[in-house]
Structure formats: C-alpha cells, structure tokens
Coordinates of C-alpha atoms in Angstrom, one line a residue:
Chain A
M176 CA 70.3 21.9 132.3
S177 CA 67.9 20.1 134.6
K178 CA 65.2 20.1 131.9
M179 CA 67.4 18.0 129.6
A180 CA 66.6 14.3 129.5
S181 CA 69.1 12.2 131.4
P182 CA 70.7 10.4 128.4
V183 CA 71.4 13.8 126.8
R184 CA 73.0 15.0 130.1
C185 CA 75.0 11.8 130.1
V186 CA 76.2 12.4 126.6
A187 CA 77.0 16.0 127.4
R188 CA 79.1 15.0 130.3
R189 CA 81.0 12.5 128.3
I190 CA 81.6 15.0 125.5
F191 CA 83.0 17.4 128.1
R192 CA 85.2 14.7 129.6
D193 CA 86.5 13.6 126.1
C194 CA 87.3 17.2 125.1
T195 CA 89.4 17.7 128.2
R196 CA 91.2 14.5 128.1
K197 CA 94.8 15.1 126.9
V198 CA 96.6 12.5 124.8
S199 CA 100.3 13.2 124.4
V200 CA 103.0 11.5 122.4
L201 CA 106.5 10.6 123.4
S202 CA 108.0 9.4 120.2
T203 CA 111.6 8.5 119.5
Q204 CA 111.0 8.2 115.8
Q205 CA 110.0 10.9 113.4
D206 CA 108.6 8.5 110.8
T207 CA 106.3 6.4 113.0
K208 CA 103.5 8.9 113.8
P209 CA 100.5 7.6 115.6
I210 CA 97.5 8.6 113.5
Y211 CA 94.6 10.2 115.4
P212 CA 91.0 9.3 114.7
S213 CA 89.6 11.7 112.1
N214 CA 87.8 14.6 113.8
S215 CA 85.0 12.6 115.5
I216 CA 84.6 12.4 119.2
V217 CA 83.3 9.0 120.2
C218 CA 80.7 9.2 122.9
R219 CA 79.6 6.2 124.8
C220 CA 76.6 6.4 127.0
Y221 CA 76.0 3.1 128.7
S222 CA 73.2 3.7 131.1
N223 CA 70.6 6.2 132.2
D224 CA 71.4 6.3 135.9
F225 CA 73.2 9.2 137.2
E226 CA 75.2 7.9 140.2
E227 CA 78.8 6.9 139.5
K228 CA 78.9 3.2 139.2
S229 CA 81.3 1.5 141.6
T230 CA 84.0 -1.0 140.7
H231 CA 86.6 -3.0 142.6
F232 CA 90.1 -1.8 143.4
G233 CA 91.7 -4.9 144.8
F234 CA 89.2 -6.0 147.6
E235 CA 88.1 -2.4 148.0
T236 CA 85.0 -0.9 146.3
V237 CA 85.6 2.5 144.7
P238 CA 83.7 4.7 142.4
E239 CA 84.6 4.0 138.8
G240 CA 86.1 7.5 138.1
E241 CA 88.5 7.0 141.0
K242 CA 89.9 3.6 140.0
A243 CA 92.0 4.8 137.0
E244 CA 93.6 7.5 139.2
R245 CA 94.5 5.1 142.0
V246 CA 95.9 2.6 139.5
Y247 CA 98.0 5.4 138.0
K248 CA 99.4 6.2 141.5
V249 CA 100.2 2.6 142.1
F250 CA 102.3 2.3 139.0
E251 CA 103.8 5.6 139.4
S252 CA 105.2 4.6 142.7
V253 CA 106.4 1.1 141.6
A254 CA 107.9 2.1 138.2
E255 CA 111.5 2.4 139.4
K256 CA 111.6 -1.1 141.0
Y257 CA 109.1 -2.7 138.7
D258 CA 111.5 -5.1 136.9
V259 CA 113.4 -6.0 140.0
M260 CA 110.1 -6.8 141.8
N261 CA 108.9 -8.9 138.9
D262 CA 112.0 -11.0 139.1
A263 CA 111.8 -11.3 142.8
M264 CA 108.1 -12.1 143.0
S265 CA 108.0 -14.7 140.2
L266 CA 111.5 -16.0 140.8
G267 CA 112.4 -15.0 137.3
I268 CA 109.6 -17.1 135.8
H269 CA 107.9 -14.1 134.3
R270 CA 110.6 -14.1 131.6
L271 CA 109.6 -17.6 130.6
W272 CA 105.9 -16.5 130.4
K273 CA 106.8 -13.6 128.2
D274 CA 109.0 -15.8 126.0
M275 CA 106.1 -18.2 125.6
L276 CA 103.8 -15.4 124.6
L277 CA 106.2 -14.5 121.8
H278 CA 106.6 -18.2 120.8
I279 CA 102.8 -18.6 120.5
M280 CA 102.6 -15.3 118.6
N281 CA 105.3 -16.4 116.2
P282 CA 105.4 -13.0 114.3
L283 CA 106.8 -12.6 110.9
P284 CA 109.4 -10.0 110.1
G285 CA 107.7 -6.8 109.1
A286 CA 104.8 -7.2 111.5
R287 CA 103.5 -4.2 113.4
L288 CA 102.9 -4.7 117.1
L289 CA 100.9 -2.6 119.5
D290 CA 102.0 -3.4 123.0
T291 CA 99.2 -1.9 125.2
A292 CA 99.9 -1.3 128.9
G293 CA 103.4 -2.1 127.7
G294 CA 105.0 -0.2 130.6
T295 CA 108.7 -1.0 130.7
G296 CA 108.6 -2.5 127.2
D297 CA 109.4 -6.2 127.9
I298 CA 107.1 -7.6 125.2
S299 CA 108.1 -5.1 122.6
M300 CA 111.8 -5.7 123.0
R301 CA 111.2 -9.5 122.9
F302 CA 109.1 -8.9 119.7
L303 CA 111.9 -7.0 118.0
E304 CA 114.5 -9.6 119.1
Y305 CA 112.2 -12.4 117.8
T306 CA 111.5 -10.8 114.4
R307 CA 115.1 -9.9 113.9
T308 CA 116.2 -13.5 114.6
Q309 CA 113.5 -14.8 112.2
W310 CA 114.7 -12.4 109.6
E311 CA 118.3 -13.5 110.0
R312 CA 117.2 -17.1 109.8
Q313 CA 115.3 -16.4 106.6
Q314 CA 118.3 -14.7 105.1
R315 CA 120.6 -17.6 106.0
R316 CA 118.1 -20.0 104.4
A317 CA 118.1 -17.9 101.3
V318 CA 121.8 -17.7 101.1
R319 CA 122.2 -21.4 101.6
S320 CA 119.8 -22.1 98.8
R321 CA 121.9 -19.9 96.5
Q322 CA 124.9 -22.1 97.0
T323 CA 123.6 -24.7 94.5
L324 CA 122.5 -22.6 91.6
S325 CA 120.7 -23.7 88.5
W326 CA 121.4 -22.1 85.1
Q327 CA 118.3 -19.9 85.4
D328 CA 119.4 -18.6 88.8
I329 CA 122.9 -17.7 87.5
S330 CA 121.4 -15.8 84.6
H331 CA 119.2 -13.9 87.1
N332 CA 122.2 -12.9 89.2
Y333 CA 123.5 -11.0 86.2
A334 CA 120.3 -8.9 86.3
P335 CA 120.2 -5.9 88.6
S336 CA 119.7 -7.1 92.1
H337 CA 116.5 -6.1 93.8
D338 CA 117.5 -7.1 97.3
Q339 CA 115.4 -5.3 99.8
G340 CA 117.0 -4.1 103.0
P341 CA 116.0 -5.8 106.2
V342 CA 112.2 -5.8 106.6
E343 CA 111.7 -3.6 109.6
S344 CA 109.3 -4.7 112.3
T345 CA 108.0 -2.0 114.4
A346 CA 106.6 -2.0 117.9
V347 CA 104.5 0.7 119.6
V348 CA 104.6 0.7 123.4
C349 CA 101.4 2.3 124.6
D350 CA 100.8 3.0 128.3
I351 CA 98.7 5.3 130.4
N352 CA 101.5 5.9 132.9
K353 CA 104.4 8.2 131.9
E354 CA 106.7 7.0 134.7
M355 CA 106.6 3.4 133.4
L356 CA 107.3 4.6 129.9
K357 CA 110.2 6.6 131.1
V358 CA 111.7 3.6 132.8
G359 CA 111.1 1.6 129.6
K360 CA 112.8 4.1 127.4
D361 CA 115.9 4.2 129.6
K362 CA 116.0 0.4 129.5
A363 CA 115.6 0.3 125.8
E364 CA 118.5 2.7 125.3
K365 CA 120.7 0.7 127.6
M366 CA 119.9 -2.5 125.8
G367 CA 120.4 -0.9 122.4
Y368 CA 116.9 -1.0 120.9
S369 CA 116.8 2.4 119.3
S370 CA 115.1 1.8 116.0
G371 CA 111.7 0.2 115.6
L372 CA 110.3 1.3 119.0
S373 CA 107.9 4.1 119.7
W374 CA 106.6 5.1 123.1
V375 CA 103.1 6.5 123.2
V376 CA 101.0 7.7 126.2
G377 CA 97.4 6.4 125.8
D378 CA 94.5 4.8 127.5
A379 CA 93.6 1.3 126.6
E380 CA 89.9 2.2 126.7
E381 CA 90.5 4.9 124.1
L382 CA 93.5 4.3 122.0
P383 CA 95.1 7.2 120.0
F384 CA 95.3 5.2 116.8
A385 CA 93.2 4.9 113.7
D386 CA 91.4 1.8 112.7
D387 CA 93.1 -1.2 111.1
Q388 CA 96.7 -0.4 112.0
F389 CA 98.4 -3.3 113.6
D390 CA 99.1 -6.9 112.9
V391 CA 99.3 -8.0 116.5
Y392 CA 97.9 -6.4 119.7
T393 CA 99.2 -7.6 123.0
I394 CA 98.4 -6.6 126.6
A395 CA 100.6 -8.3 129.1
F396 CA 99.6 -8.1 132.8
G397 CA 97.7 -4.9 132.1
I398 CA 94.1 -5.7 131.3
R399 CA 93.1 -6.4 134.9
N400 CA 94.0 -2.8 135.8
V401 CA 91.6 -1.4 133.2
T402 CA 88.3 -0.1 134.6
H403 CA 86.2 -1.2 131.6
I404 CA 87.6 -4.3 130.2
E405 CA 85.0 -4.6 127.5
Q406 CA 85.9 -1.2 126.1
A407 CA 89.6 -2.2 126.0
L408 CA 88.6 -5.3 124.0
E409 CA 86.5 -3.3 121.6
E410 CA 89.4 -0.8 121.1
A411 CA 91.7 -3.8 120.4
L412 CA 89.3 -5.0 117.7
R413 CA 89.2 -1.6 116.2
V414 CA 92.9 -1.0 115.8
L415 CA 93.8 -4.4 114.5
K416 CA 94.0 -5.1 110.8
P417 CA 91.6 -7.7 109.5
G418 CA 93.5 -11.0 110.1
G419 CA 95.2 -9.4 113.0
R420 CA 95.7 -11.2 116.3
F421 CA 94.8 -10.2 119.8
M422 CA 96.9 -11.7 122.6
C423 CA 96.5 -11.2 126.3
L424 CA 98.9 -12.5 129.0
E425 CA 97.4 -12.2 132.4
F426 CA 97.2 -13.8 135.8
S427 CA 94.3 -16.3 136.0
K428 CA 92.7 -18.9 138.2
V429 CA 94.6 -21.9 139.4
S430 CA 92.4 -25.0 139.1
N431 CA 94.4 -27.4 141.2
P432 CA 93.2 -26.8 144.8
L433 CA 96.5 -27.6 146.5
L434 CA 98.5 -25.4 144.2
S435 CA 95.8 -22.7 144.7
R436 CA 96.3 -22.7 148.4
L437 CA 100.0 -22.5 148.2
Y438 CA 99.7 -19.7 145.6
D439 CA 97.3 -17.8 147.9
A440 CA 99.6 -18.2 150.9
Y441 CA 102.6 -17.0 148.8
S442 CA 100.7 -14.1 147.3
F443 CA 99.2 -12.7 150.5
Q444 CA 102.0 -13.5 152.9
L445 CA 105.2 -13.0 150.9
I446 CA 104.5 -10.6 148.1
P447 CA 103.5 -7.5 150.2
V448 CA 106.5 -8.2 152.4
M449 CA 108.8 -8.3 149.4
G450 CA 107.2 -5.1 148.2
E451 CA 107.9 -3.4 151.5
V452 CA 111.5 -4.6 151.7
I453 CA 112.6 -4.1 148.1
A454 CA 110.4 -1.2 146.9
G455 CA 109.3 0.3 150.2
D456 CA 105.7 0.0 149.2
W457 CA 103.4 -2.6 150.8
K458 CA 100.1 -1.2 149.6
S459 CA 100.8 -1.3 145.9
Y460 CA 101.8 -4.9 146.0
Q461 CA 98.8 -5.7 148.2
Y462 CA 96.7 -4.1 145.4
L463 CA 98.4 -6.3 142.9
V464 CA 97.6 -9.6 144.6
E465 CA 94.1 -8.6 145.3
S466 CA 93.4 -7.4 141.7
I467 CA 94.5 -10.8 140.5
R468 CA 91.8 -12.4 142.6
K469 CA 89.2 -10.0 141.2
F470 CA 90.0 -10.8 137.5
P471 CA 87.6 -13.3 135.8
D472 CA 88.8 -16.8 135.2
Q473 CA 89.9 -18.3 131.9
E474 CA 86.5 -19.3 130.5
T475 CA 84.7 -16.1 131.5
F476 CA 87.5 -14.0 129.9
K477 CA 87.3 -16.1 126.8
G478 CA 83.6 -15.3 126.6
M479 CA 84.3 -11.6 127.0
I480 CA 86.8 -11.7 124.1
E481 CA 84.3 -13.5 121.9
D482 CA 81.6 -11.0 122.8
A483 CA 83.9 -8.2 121.7
G484 CA 83.9 -9.8 118.2
F485 CA 87.1 -11.9 118.1
L486 CA 87.0 -15.3 116.5
Q487 CA 89.0 -18.5 117.1
V488 CA 89.5 -17.5 120.7
Q489 CA 91.6 -19.9 122.7
Y490 CA 93.6 -19.9 125.9
F491 CA 96.8 -21.6 127.1
N492 CA 97.4 -22.1 130.8
L493 CA 101.0 -21.6 132.0
T494 CA 102.4 -22.7 135.4
G495 CA 99.2 -24.6 136.3
G496 CA 96.9 -21.7 135.6
V497 CA 98.8 -19.0 137.5
V498 CA 99.1 -17.3 134.1
A499 CA 97.0 -17.7 131.0
I500 CA 97.5 -16.5 127.4
H501 CA 94.3 -15.7 125.6
S502 CA 94.4 -15.3 121.8
G503 CA 91.8 -14.3 119.3
F504 CA 91.6 -13.1 115.7
K505 CA 89.9 -10.3 113.9
L506 CA 88.5 -11.9 110.8
Chain N
M153 CA 97.3 -18.6 155.4
L154 CA 96.1 -17.4 158.8
S155 CA 93.0 -15.5 159.1
I156 CA 92.8 -13.3 162.2
S157 CA 89.4 -12.2 163.4
R158 CA 89.2 -9.0 165.3
P159 CA 86.4 -7.5 167.3
S160 CA 84.4 -4.8 165.5
L161 CA 85.3 -2.2 168.3
W162 CA 88.7 -1.9 166.8
L163 CA 87.2 -1.2 163.4
T164 CA 85.6 2.0 164.6
L165 CA 88.9 3.2 166.0
G166 CA 90.4 2.9 162.6
H167 CA 87.7 4.9 160.8
N168 CA 90.0 7.6 159.5
C169 CA 92.5 5.3 158.0
R170 CA 93.6 5.4 154.5
L171 CA 92.3 2.2 153.0
A172 CA 94.1 1.1 149.9
G173 CA 94.7 -2.6 150.5
I174 CA 96.6 -2.4 153.7
C175 CA 95.5 -5.6 155.3
G176 CA 98.0 -8.4 155.3
V177 CA 95.2 -10.9 155.5
P178 CA 92.5 -11.1 152.9
S179 CA 89.3 -10.0 154.7
R180 CA 86.9 -11.6 152.2
Q181 CA 84.2 -11.9 154.8
H182 CA 84.2 -8.1 155.3
H183 CA 84.2 -7.1 151.6
G184 CA 81.2 -5.0 150.9
T185 CA 79.9 -5.0 154.5
F186 CA 81.9 -2.0 155.8
P187 CA 82.6 0.0 152.6
E188 CA 84.5 2.8 154.5
N189 CA 86.8 0.5 156.3
P190 CA 87.0 -3.1 155.2
Y191 CA 90.4 -3.5 156.8
H192 CA 91.3 -3.8 160.5
C193 CA 93.6 -0.8 160.9
L194 CA 93.9 0.7 164.3
Y195 CA 95.5 4.1 163.4
P196 CA 96.2 5.9 160.2
G197 CA 98.9 4.1 158.2
H198 CA 98.5 0.9 160.2
I199 CA 99.2 -2.3 158.2
P200 CA 98.1 -5.4 160.2
T201 CA 100.5 -8.3 159.8
N202 CA 100.7 -11.8 161.2
P203 CA 103.7 -13.2 163.0
I204 CA 105.1 -14.9 159.9
Q205 CA 105.0 -11.7 158.0
K206 CA 106.6 -9.8 160.9
A207 CA 109.4 -12.3 161.0
L208 CA 110.0 -12.0 157.3
L209 CA 109.9 -8.2 157.5
A210 CA 112.4 -8.2 160.3
V211 CA 114.8 -10.4 158.4
G212 CA 114.3 -8.7 155.1
S213 CA 114.6 -5.2 156.5
G214 CA 117.6 -6.1 158.5
V215 CA 119.4 -7.3 155.4
A216 CA 118.3 -4.3 153.4
A217 CA 119.4 -1.9 156.2
L218 CA 122.8 -3.6 156.5
Q219 CA 123.4 -3.4 152.7
N220 CA 122.3 0.2 152.5
P221 CA 122.2 2.1 155.9
Y222 CA 120.7 5.1 154.2
R223 CA 117.4 3.2 153.7
H224 CA 115.7 4.8 156.7
D225 CA 112.5 3.1 156.0
M226 CA 114.1 -0.3 156.4
V227 CA 115.6 0.7 159.7
A228 CA 112.2 1.9 160.8
V229 CA 110.5 -1.4 159.8
L230 CA 113.2 -3.3 161.6
G231 CA 112.5 -1.3 164.8
E232 CA 108.8 -1.8 164.5
T233 CA 108.8 -5.5 163.9
T234 CA 111.4 -6.4 166.6
G235 CA 110.5 -3.9 169.3
H236 CA 107.3 -5.2 170.9
L237 CA 108.7 -6.1 174.3
A238 CA 110.9 -3.0 174.6
L239 CA 108.0 -0.8 173.6
M240 CA 105.8 -2.3 176.3
K241 CA 108.5 -1.7 178.9
L242 CA 108.9 1.9 177.7
R243 CA 105.1 2.4 177.8
D244 CA 105.0 1.2 181.4
R245 CA 107.9 3.5 182.3
M246 CA 106.0 6.4 180.8
K247 CA 102.8 5.5 182.6
N248 CA 104.6 5.4 186.0
D249 CA 106.0 8.9 185.4
P250 CA 103.5 11.8 185.8
E251 CA 104.8 13.8 182.9
G252 CA 105.0 10.6 180.8
Y253 CA 101.4 9.8 181.6
T254 CA 100.4 13.3 180.4
I255 CA 102.2 12.6 177.2
L256 CA 100.4 9.3 176.7
T257 CA 97.0 10.9 177.1
E258 CA 97.7 14.2 175.2
R259 CA 99.7 12.6 172.4
P260 CA 101.7 15.6 171.2
R261 CA 103.5 15.3 167.9
I262 CA 106.8 17.1 166.9
R263 CA 106.4 18.3 163.4
L264 CA 107.2 21.5 161.6
S265 CA 103.5 22.4 161.7
T266 CA 103.3 22.1 165.5
L267 CA 106.6 23.9 166.2
D268 CA 106.7 27.6 166.4
L269 CA 110.2 28.1 164.9
A270 CA 109.9 31.9 164.9
H271 CA 109.3 32.0 168.6
M272 CA 112.1 29.5 169.3
A273 CA 114.6 31.7 167.4
T274 CA 113.9 34.6 169.8
L275 CA 114.8 32.5 172.9
P276 CA 118.1 33.2 174.6
D277 CA 121.2 31.2 173.7
G278 CA 121.7 28.2 175.9
S279 CA 117.9 27.6 176.2
F280 CA 116.7 24.2 174.9
G281 CA 114.6 25.6 172.1
R282 CA 117.3 27.8 170.8
E283 CA 119.9 25.0 170.9
Y284 CA 117.5 22.6 169.1
L285 CA 116.9 25.2 166.4
R286 CA 120.6 25.6 166.0
F287 CA 121.0 21.8 165.8
L288 CA 118.4 21.7 163.0
E289 CA 120.1 24.5 161.0
E290 CA 123.7 23.3 161.4
N291 CA 122.9 19.7 160.5
R292 CA 120.3 20.7 157.9
V293 CA 117.6 18.3 159.0
T294 CA 113.9 18.7 159.6
P295 CA 111.6 17.1 162.1
D296 CA 109.3 16.0 159.3
S297 CA 111.6 13.3 157.9
R298 CA 110.4 10.6 160.2
A299 CA 108.5 7.7 158.6
D300 CA 105.1 6.9 160.1
V301 CA 104.7 3.7 162.1
K302 CA 103.1 0.9 160.1
F303 CA 103.6 -2.5 161.7
V304 CA 102.9 -2.1 165.4
D305 CA 99.7 -3.8 166.2
N306 CA 98.8 -1.7 169.2
E307 CA 97.7 1.9 169.0
E308 CA 99.3 3.1 172.2
L309 CA 102.6 1.3 171.4
A310 CA 102.5 2.8 167.9
Y311 CA 102.4 6.2 169.5
V312 CA 105.3 5.3 171.8
M313 CA 107.3 4.3 168.7
Q314 CA 106.4 7.4 166.9
R315 CA 107.4 9.5 170.0
Y316 CA 110.7 7.7 170.1
R317 CA 111.4 8.6 166.5
E318 CA 110.5 12.2 167.0
V319 CA 112.5 12.6 170.2
H320 CA 115.6 11.3 168.5
D321 CA 116.5 14.8 167.2
L322 CA 116.0 16.3 170.6
L323 CA 118.3 13.7 172.0
H324 CA 121.0 14.9 169.6
T325 CA 120.6 18.3 171.2
L326 CA 120.5 17.0 174.7
L327 CA 123.7 15.0 174.2
G328 CA 125.3 17.6 172.0
M329 CA 126.0 15.1 169.2
P330 CA 125.9 16.1 165.5
T331 CA 124.4 13.9 162.8
N332 CA 127.6 12.5 161.4
M333 CA 128.4 8.8 161.9
L334 CA 130.2 9.2 165.2
G335 CA 127.5 11.4 166.7
E336 CA 124.8 8.9 165.5
V337 CA 126.6 5.9 167.0
A338 CA 127.0 7.8 170.3
V339 CA 123.3 8.6 170.3
K340 CA 122.5 5.0 169.4
W341 CA 124.5 3.7 172.4
F342 CA 122.6 6.1 174.7
E343 CA 119.3 4.9 173.2
A344 CA 120.2 1.2 173.4
A345 CA 121.0 1.7 177.1
Q346 CA 117.8 3.7 177.7
T347 CA 115.2 1.9 175.7
G348 CA 116.5 -1.6 175.1
L349 CA 115.0 -1.6 171.6
P350 CA 116.6 -4.4 169.5
M351 CA 117.0 -2.1 166.6
C352 CA 119.0 0.3 168.7
I353 CA 121.2 -2.5 170.1
M354 CA 121.9 -3.8 166.6
G355 CA 122.7 -0.3 165.4
A356 CA 124.9 0.3 168.4
A357 CA 126.8 -3.0 167.7
L358 CA 127.1 -2.6 164.0
G359 CA 127.5 1.2 163.6
P360 CA 131.1 1.3 164.9
L361 CA 132.1 -1.1 162.1
R362 CA 131.8 1.8 159.7
L363 CA 133.9 4.3 161.7
S364 CA 137.5 5.2 161.0
S365 CA 140.0 4.0 163.6
S366 CA 140.6 7.4 165.2
R367 CA 136.9 7.9 165.7
L368 CA 136.6 4.3 166.9
Q369 CA 139.1 5.2 169.5
T370 CA 137.2 8.3 170.6
L371 CA 134.1 6.2 170.8
A372 CA 135.8 3.5 172.9
T373 CA 137.6 5.7 175.3
S374 CA 135.3 8.7 176.0
L375 CA 132.1 8.9 174.1
G376 CA 131.0 5.3 174.4
P377 CA 131.3 4.9 178.2
W378 CA 129.7 8.3 178.7
A379 CA 126.7 7.5 176.5
L380 CA 126.2 4.1 178.2
R381 CA 126.5 5.6 181.7
S382 CA 124.1 8.5 180.9
G383 CA 121.7 6.1 179.2
R384 CA 121.4 3.8 182.1
R385 CA 121.1 6.5 184.7
A386 CA 118.9 9.0 182.9
R387 CA 115.2 9.5 183.4
C388 CA 113.1 8.1 180.6
V389 CA 113.6 10.6 177.8
L390 CA 110.3 9.8 176.2
S391 CA 108.6 11.0 179.4
I392 CA 109.6 14.6 179.0
F393 CA 107.1 17.0 177.6
Y394 CA 109.7 18.9 175.4
E395 CA 107.1 21.0 173.8
R396 CA 106.6 22.9 177.1
R397 CA 110.2 23.2 177.9
W398 CA 111.6 25.2 175.0
D399 CA 112.7 28.2 177.3
Q400 CA 114.3 26.0 179.9
S401 CA 118.1 26.2 179.9
L402 CA 119.8 23.2 178.4
E403 CA 122.1 22.7 181.4
D404 CA 119.1 22.7 183.7
L405 CA 117.4 20.1 181.6
R406 CA 120.4 17.9 181.5
K407 CA 120.7 18.1 185.3
E408 CA 117.0 17.2 185.7
L409 CA 117.3 14.3 183.4
D410 CA 120.6 13.1 185.0
I411 CA 122.5 13.3 181.7
E412 CA 126.2 14.2 182.0
P413 CA 127.3 17.0 179.6
P414 CA 129.3 15.6 176.6
P415 CA 133.0 15.0 177.3
L416 CA 133.9 16.2 173.7
I417 CA 132.6 18.7 171.3
I418 CA 132.3 17.2 167.9
S419 CA 131.8 19.6 165.0
A420 CA 129.0 19.0 162.5
T421 CA 131.2 20.0 159.5
N422 CA 132.5 16.5 158.9
K423 CA 129.3 14.9 157.8
K424 CA 128.6 13.6 154.3
P425 CA 126.3 15.9 152.4
A426 CA 123.4 13.5 152.0
A427 CA 119.9 14.9 152.5
N428 CA 118.8 13.1 155.7
S429 CA 121.9 11.3 156.6
E430 CA 120.7 10.2 160.0
P431 CA 120.5 6.4 160.0
A432 CA 118.2 6.5 162.9
S433 CA 114.5 6.2 163.1

C-alpha cells in the first residue's frame, strides 16, 4: 500500500468510503421511485495531501469527517421540538420567509420539486399547497371561459371529452437525518398531505437521484450545515432538468450595523436560552447561531453558485438581510 | 452583548470539557488560538452565562417547571441559576465541618458505578446501606438520573450543587419518605429549612398546591412541622460522608444528625407510575 502514489491511495480510500455508504429509502408512494445513478461510483479526489482537512463547526474547528456526524447529532436531538423552536426563535416570521420563497418560485402545476435538507417538510407542503391552488385557479378560469361559448366550442363539446385529471405535482423531501424525516412524515399525515410527497434519506453532497430529474431544487436553512457546499451545488446542477431552477433560502449577513448588533445580541443571548428552556438543549442552538456567522455573505455565495454552473443568479434579501433567497437556473 | 474576559488559568482547568459551542458569549478572539478549548468552561458540562442569560433562564425554567413539574431539567436549571448565595453559605458550612471539608477535597460522587450494590444487599436490616437499597428498589429509582450541573460559574459551588442533588435520595432514606408527591414535599420542606436554596423554597411553597386535601392536612399537622424542625436543627446533610457509613445503623445516623424519626409511615405504593417521578433535583 505504501508504494502506491498518494492520489491513487486517495482514490482508493474514497472508493472504499463510497462502497460502504448506505443510502436507504423511506417512500410513501410505490410509483415515485428515486432512480439511482447507473452502476458508476463517482470518486472525487480533491487534493494530494493526506491529513484530514479541518472545517468549522460553529466557532469550533473540527476535522472534516467529524462535522457531518456532529451535525447529524444536533438535528437528531432537536428534531422533536424543531418546529416549535422555529416559531419561538423567529417569532413566527420563518413562515413568511418560506411563503416568500414559494412566491418567488411560482411553480406551475405538474412541476417536480426536490426539497433537499427538507427535514420536517415545510417547503414541500407549501409547494403542494401552492400548486394545488394554482391548478384550481386555472380550472376556474377555464370554466369561466366556457360560460360564453362560440359555435365552434359548442360543437367541440359534443366530441368525446379529453379532460385530464388534475396535473399532479410531486415533491421529494430529501434529508440526511432520519429523525427529522420521521417528524416530517407524522406532520404530513396529520395535515393530510398523503399523495404527492416522498421521503428519501440522502446526502446533499451525493444525491441518490439520476441526472435531469427535477424542475425545482430547493434547500432551505440546510446548506450551511453541509461540509462541502460546492459539492452540494454541483449535485444540485446535476439533478435539475435543463431550464430547472435552484433556490436556496438561508440566513445571511445583515448590512445595517445597528440591526446587525441587535441581531447578534438576540442570537447569542436569547436563542440558546430559549433552546435550553423549550428543547432542553443549549449546545445545539449555540451551534445554530454560530454556524450562521460562519456562512458566506450574499455576494460570496452568489459567486459560489455561479462557479457551480448556474446562470442568471440573483438574490433577494428578506428582513434586512437576516435571510436571503438565492436563485439560479440551469440552462 | 457583553464580552467577559477570563484569565487563562481557568482555561487549563477546563481542559477535559466537551466543547461543542457551550460558551454563551462568542469568543471570537480565541477562535483558532486554543483549538482544544476555545471556550471558558471550568468543569465538564459547564456553560458560561452572563447575568442577563441567567435571569432569562431563571424565569423561563420557572415557568416551564410550573407548567410541567415532570421536567426535571427545568427544575435543575432553576436551582442552578437562583442558588448562588445559598450555595456559598452551604459551602462555608461544609468547610467548617471536618467531614464536610474532607468531602470538598475528595469530591466523591454517588452513581451506580461507584456504589457497590451487591455488598450493600448483604448488610443487616436497619443499616443505612440496606435501607437505601430498599428505598431504591421500592420506589424504582436510580442514583444516575440526576442532571449534571451546567450554569454554576464556580467549580467548587458546582460540586456542592451536584452533591446536593445526589444526596437527595439519601435524604429520602434518612427521613423515611417515599417518592410520591407527599413524600417529595416533605423532603422539600426539610431541604428548604436546611439549605435555603430558592428552588427548594419555591418547591416547598408550590408543591402543596398539588396535594389532595387529606394529604394537605397530614402535611400541615404532622409532617410539615416535623420536617421544618428537623431541617433547622440538623447538622448539614451535605457534610456527611455517606459512602463510608453504609453499615452504620439508620437510627444511629439519625441521632448523630439530630433528625427526628418520621412521625408517620407513608407507603410507597400510592405513587404515579412515571419513570423518575421525583420532581426534585
């Protein structure tokens, strides 16, 4: 082994790691099967040096291999109280942010969504709600136009009708954390979203889907937890259809200095306290506010998205920059 | 946003701490300089907090504990954030007692791993160790259910708090009280009189609100006054090295500590079947 050149050793290590990585499926629908990439194992070897590179976990520095595991543990422990804490921490404003994401996305009925790091399924459920409302609106418009019929239309009505059934939009919720998906599935059942949703366990850096599958790819409040953001962006490009849209909703930099100081004080003083009182977990929420500070700002992230190959990249600041929606197209 | 600077001596004390983001204050100036311990923790599990955060924690945990008394972690947090003065007084009492001083230096912990349960089962009936084991079995509790101390910003006081939590079960044995609501309130009254911890005083004041009227009467007429009397008179219960007294007779120990034997025997069978139903910490 020691005689091999180091790039080959690196590749060999990655192959071994890829072979032992398990990807499992929790699917509620028989007909929506995620399609696996055809029998090729993608190896990525980025560098020749042998030491594990280190990355940030909040304000702490950890080896790269460890970050994913620690993020997993954080979300495993907060999964039960995740939605309650979101409402408490953002005073309910996170619902408006997510509604704005859907509004900017403006999906058509029949679109396919991949909600990465979808966790408890907030975006997917809003997507289904939006497309169903759009479909109903389209139907109502069609019916209204049929009220004043011309001779041609009346003669057409005597022909056999080729009315389609409702065009089904589907959403796939993909998350690396099984606990979050479990909570999301229970929530979906309670709210009555049984059809049109699938729940898949998968890593944003290596999605278990074939190329050119989805019309829209979203990642809401998840990309800052990914160890290699560039890989996640490349995977997003891969699974989108040509013409597909990438959308990312994430915490970002506040430009106004006064608001920034208030925001910092709120984040570091209040949020861990709320985490302790409501969820019994100070450390996870400390990680959350620190990871927001380590994420690149709007312009840098826009550059990263363009580097991955997306075009027409733009961003929208919400709540003064506390949150930003980045959008790009695969053309 | 307050930034508190601490001397680096304290950092070396906290070398074995678990690190994941436990500092309540962003220590940007230390990021990268001390990769093993960028946060100022004084003992494993310590989360440094500033006075504002402590106040918020006290209020929040108080409300949460009132809403759901089975949230032991909230009762624990309430005790830690409000108990600074009482802990200092307790620590001084311990220092002035020779056995208490030994405890402060040796720092024994009461956990399943440190207790020799097999040996305790062989002790004669009426001995402290045997009665404690009987208490654990009858009430189906374990000494490992105590939360670790997180928000006390002094290493010695944190140990005193931890010792108080671990001694709580032993107090049940000494006072002969089971872990149902009435027994817990009686023990809380004793602890309030003994330690003066605000959390104990609040628990003693609010606990009786959840008792039925007959039990309330028992508490008011016999158990309550007995608990208060014993609590005021007794030697500091944290100063006893229980780990070395398992084979001492229970009656003997009560006399030594100046605790009156309980006026009533309350059975343990009336408790709710919740897995750690003691609302104490």
